[in-house]
CSV table of C-alpha atoms in Angstrom, one decimal:
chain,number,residue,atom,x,y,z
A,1074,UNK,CA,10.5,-3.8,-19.4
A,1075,UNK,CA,10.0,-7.0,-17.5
A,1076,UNK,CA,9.9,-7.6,-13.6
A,1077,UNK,CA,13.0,-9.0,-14.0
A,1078,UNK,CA,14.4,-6.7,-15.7
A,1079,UNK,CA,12.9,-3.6,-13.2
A,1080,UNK,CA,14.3,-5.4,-9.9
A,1081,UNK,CA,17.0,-7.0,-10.8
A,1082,UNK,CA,19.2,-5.3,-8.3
A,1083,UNK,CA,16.2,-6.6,-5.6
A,1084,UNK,CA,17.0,-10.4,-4.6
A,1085,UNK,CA,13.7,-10.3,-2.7
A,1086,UNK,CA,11.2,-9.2,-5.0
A,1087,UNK,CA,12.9,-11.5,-8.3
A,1088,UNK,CA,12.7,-14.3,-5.8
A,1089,UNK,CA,8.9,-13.9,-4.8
A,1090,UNK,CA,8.2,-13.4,-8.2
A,1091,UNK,CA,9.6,-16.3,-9.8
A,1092,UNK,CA,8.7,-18.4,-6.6
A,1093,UNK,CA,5.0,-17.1,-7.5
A,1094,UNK,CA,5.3,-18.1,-11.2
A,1095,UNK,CA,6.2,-21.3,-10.1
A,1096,UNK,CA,3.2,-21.8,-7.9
A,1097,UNK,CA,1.1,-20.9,-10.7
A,1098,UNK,CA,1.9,-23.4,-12.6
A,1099,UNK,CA,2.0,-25.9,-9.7
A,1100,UNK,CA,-1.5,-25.0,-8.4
A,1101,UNK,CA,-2.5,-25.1,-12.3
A,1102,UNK,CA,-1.3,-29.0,-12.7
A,1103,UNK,CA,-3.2,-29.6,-9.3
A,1104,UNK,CA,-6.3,-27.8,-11.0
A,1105,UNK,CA,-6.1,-30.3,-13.6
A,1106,UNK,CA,-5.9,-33.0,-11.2
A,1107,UNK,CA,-8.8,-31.9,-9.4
A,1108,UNK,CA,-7.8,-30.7,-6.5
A,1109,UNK,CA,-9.0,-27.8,-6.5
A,1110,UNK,CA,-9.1,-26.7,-2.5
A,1111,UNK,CA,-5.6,-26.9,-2.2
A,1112,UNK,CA,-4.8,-25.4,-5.6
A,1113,UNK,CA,-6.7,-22.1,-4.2
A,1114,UNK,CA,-5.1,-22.2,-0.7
A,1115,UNK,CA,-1.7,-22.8,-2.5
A,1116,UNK,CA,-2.5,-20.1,-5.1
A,1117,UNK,CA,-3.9,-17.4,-2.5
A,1118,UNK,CA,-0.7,-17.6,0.2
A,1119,UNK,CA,2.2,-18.6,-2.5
A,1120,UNK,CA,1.9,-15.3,-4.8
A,1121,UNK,CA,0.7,-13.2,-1.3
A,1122,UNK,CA,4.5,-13.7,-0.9
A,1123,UNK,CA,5.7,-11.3,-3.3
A,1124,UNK,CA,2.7,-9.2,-3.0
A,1125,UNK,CA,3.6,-8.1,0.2
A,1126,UNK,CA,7.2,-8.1,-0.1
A,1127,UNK,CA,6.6,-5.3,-3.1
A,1128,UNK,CA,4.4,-3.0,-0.8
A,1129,UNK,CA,6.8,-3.2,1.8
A,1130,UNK,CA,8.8,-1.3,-0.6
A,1131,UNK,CA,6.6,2.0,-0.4
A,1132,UNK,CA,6.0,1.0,3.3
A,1133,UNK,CA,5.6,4.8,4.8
A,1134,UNK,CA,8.5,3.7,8.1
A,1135,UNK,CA,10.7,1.2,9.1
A,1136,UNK,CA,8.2,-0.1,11.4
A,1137,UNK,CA,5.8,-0.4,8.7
A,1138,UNK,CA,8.2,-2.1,6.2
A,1139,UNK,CA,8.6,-4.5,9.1
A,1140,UNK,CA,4.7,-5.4,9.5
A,1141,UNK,CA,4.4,-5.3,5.8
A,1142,UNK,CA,7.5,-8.0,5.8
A,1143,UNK,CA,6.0,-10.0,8.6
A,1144,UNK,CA,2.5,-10.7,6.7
A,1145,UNK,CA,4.9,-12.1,3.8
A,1146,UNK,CA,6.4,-13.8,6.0
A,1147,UNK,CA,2.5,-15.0,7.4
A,1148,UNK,CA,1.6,-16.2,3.8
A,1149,UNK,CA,5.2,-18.2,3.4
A,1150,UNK,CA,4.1,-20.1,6.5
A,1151,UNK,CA,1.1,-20.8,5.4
A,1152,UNK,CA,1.9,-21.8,1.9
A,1153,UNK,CA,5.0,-24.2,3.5
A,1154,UNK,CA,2.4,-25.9,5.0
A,1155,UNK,CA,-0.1,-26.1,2.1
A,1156,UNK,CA,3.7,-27.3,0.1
A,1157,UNK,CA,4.1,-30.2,3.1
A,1158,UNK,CA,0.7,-31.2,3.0
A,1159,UNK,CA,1.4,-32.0,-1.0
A,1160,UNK,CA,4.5,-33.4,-0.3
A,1161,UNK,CA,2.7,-36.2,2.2
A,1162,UNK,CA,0.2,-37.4,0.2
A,1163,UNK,CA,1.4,-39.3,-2.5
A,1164,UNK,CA,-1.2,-38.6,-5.0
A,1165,UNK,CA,-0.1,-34.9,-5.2
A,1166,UNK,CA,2.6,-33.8,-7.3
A,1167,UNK,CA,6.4,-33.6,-6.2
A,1168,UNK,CA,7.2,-30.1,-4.8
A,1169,UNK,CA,10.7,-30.7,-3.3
A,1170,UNK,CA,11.8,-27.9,-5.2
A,1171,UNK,CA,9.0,-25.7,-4.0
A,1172,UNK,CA,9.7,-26.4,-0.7
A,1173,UNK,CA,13.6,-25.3,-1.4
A,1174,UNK,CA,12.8,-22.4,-2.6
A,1175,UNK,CA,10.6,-21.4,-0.2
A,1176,UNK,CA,13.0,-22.4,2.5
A,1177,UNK,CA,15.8,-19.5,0.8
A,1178,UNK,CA,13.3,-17.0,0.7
A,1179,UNK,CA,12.1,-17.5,4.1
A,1180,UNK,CA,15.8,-16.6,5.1
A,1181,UNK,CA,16.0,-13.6,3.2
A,1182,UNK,CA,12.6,-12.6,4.7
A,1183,UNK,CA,14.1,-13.4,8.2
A,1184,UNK,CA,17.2,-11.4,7.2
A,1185,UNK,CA,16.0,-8.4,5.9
A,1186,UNK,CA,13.5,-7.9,9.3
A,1187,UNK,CA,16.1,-9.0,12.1
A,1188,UNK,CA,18.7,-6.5,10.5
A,1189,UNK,CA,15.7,-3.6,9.8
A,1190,UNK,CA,15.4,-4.4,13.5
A,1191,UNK,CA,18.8,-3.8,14.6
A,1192,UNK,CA,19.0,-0.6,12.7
A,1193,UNK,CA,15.8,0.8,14.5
């Protein structure tokens, strides 16, 4: 069974993941270009995403489902910026698309904590 396949019903966790396997390859093609301090940042915070949005599915309370949702939300920050960075400088690959998807599953991580909130 595939990731995929196991969470399908979880628009979170498919989204992290695939946004992660898409980061791979990105950080990879900067790898090849030599750039390798951003390729690690990028690497480090873009797959922390998912990371942490799968342990804050055995979070042990609400309240830490929340903190565990708010570090993923940490790394996304910190890998948009990383993303912008590569965006500006025009020797760096395109990452638009990056950036999009990022930008959807920064909503959904907003989301899910505001309405975990109002349920507290």
């Amino acid at each position: 069974m595939t990731f995929n396949e196991k969470y399908k019903d979880n628009a979170l966790l498919i989204k992290t993941f695939n946004f992660a396997l898409n980061i791979i390859d990105y950080t990879s093609n900067l790898q090849e270009q030599k750039k390798f301090v951003i390729a690690n940042q990028l690497l480090k915070s873009g797959t922390s995403i998912g990371a942490n949005s799968k342990e804050s599915q055995n979070a042990e309370s609400k309240a830490d489902f929340i903190h565990k949702l708010k570090i993923a939300i940490k790394e996304a920050d910190e890998t948009e910026y990383w993303l912008f960075l590569c965006d500006a400088h025009k020797s760096y690959p395109a990452c638009k698309d990056l950036l999009h998807e990022l930008s959807e599953i920064l909503k959904i991580l907003n989301k899910i904590i505001s309405t975990s909130k109002m349920r507290n």
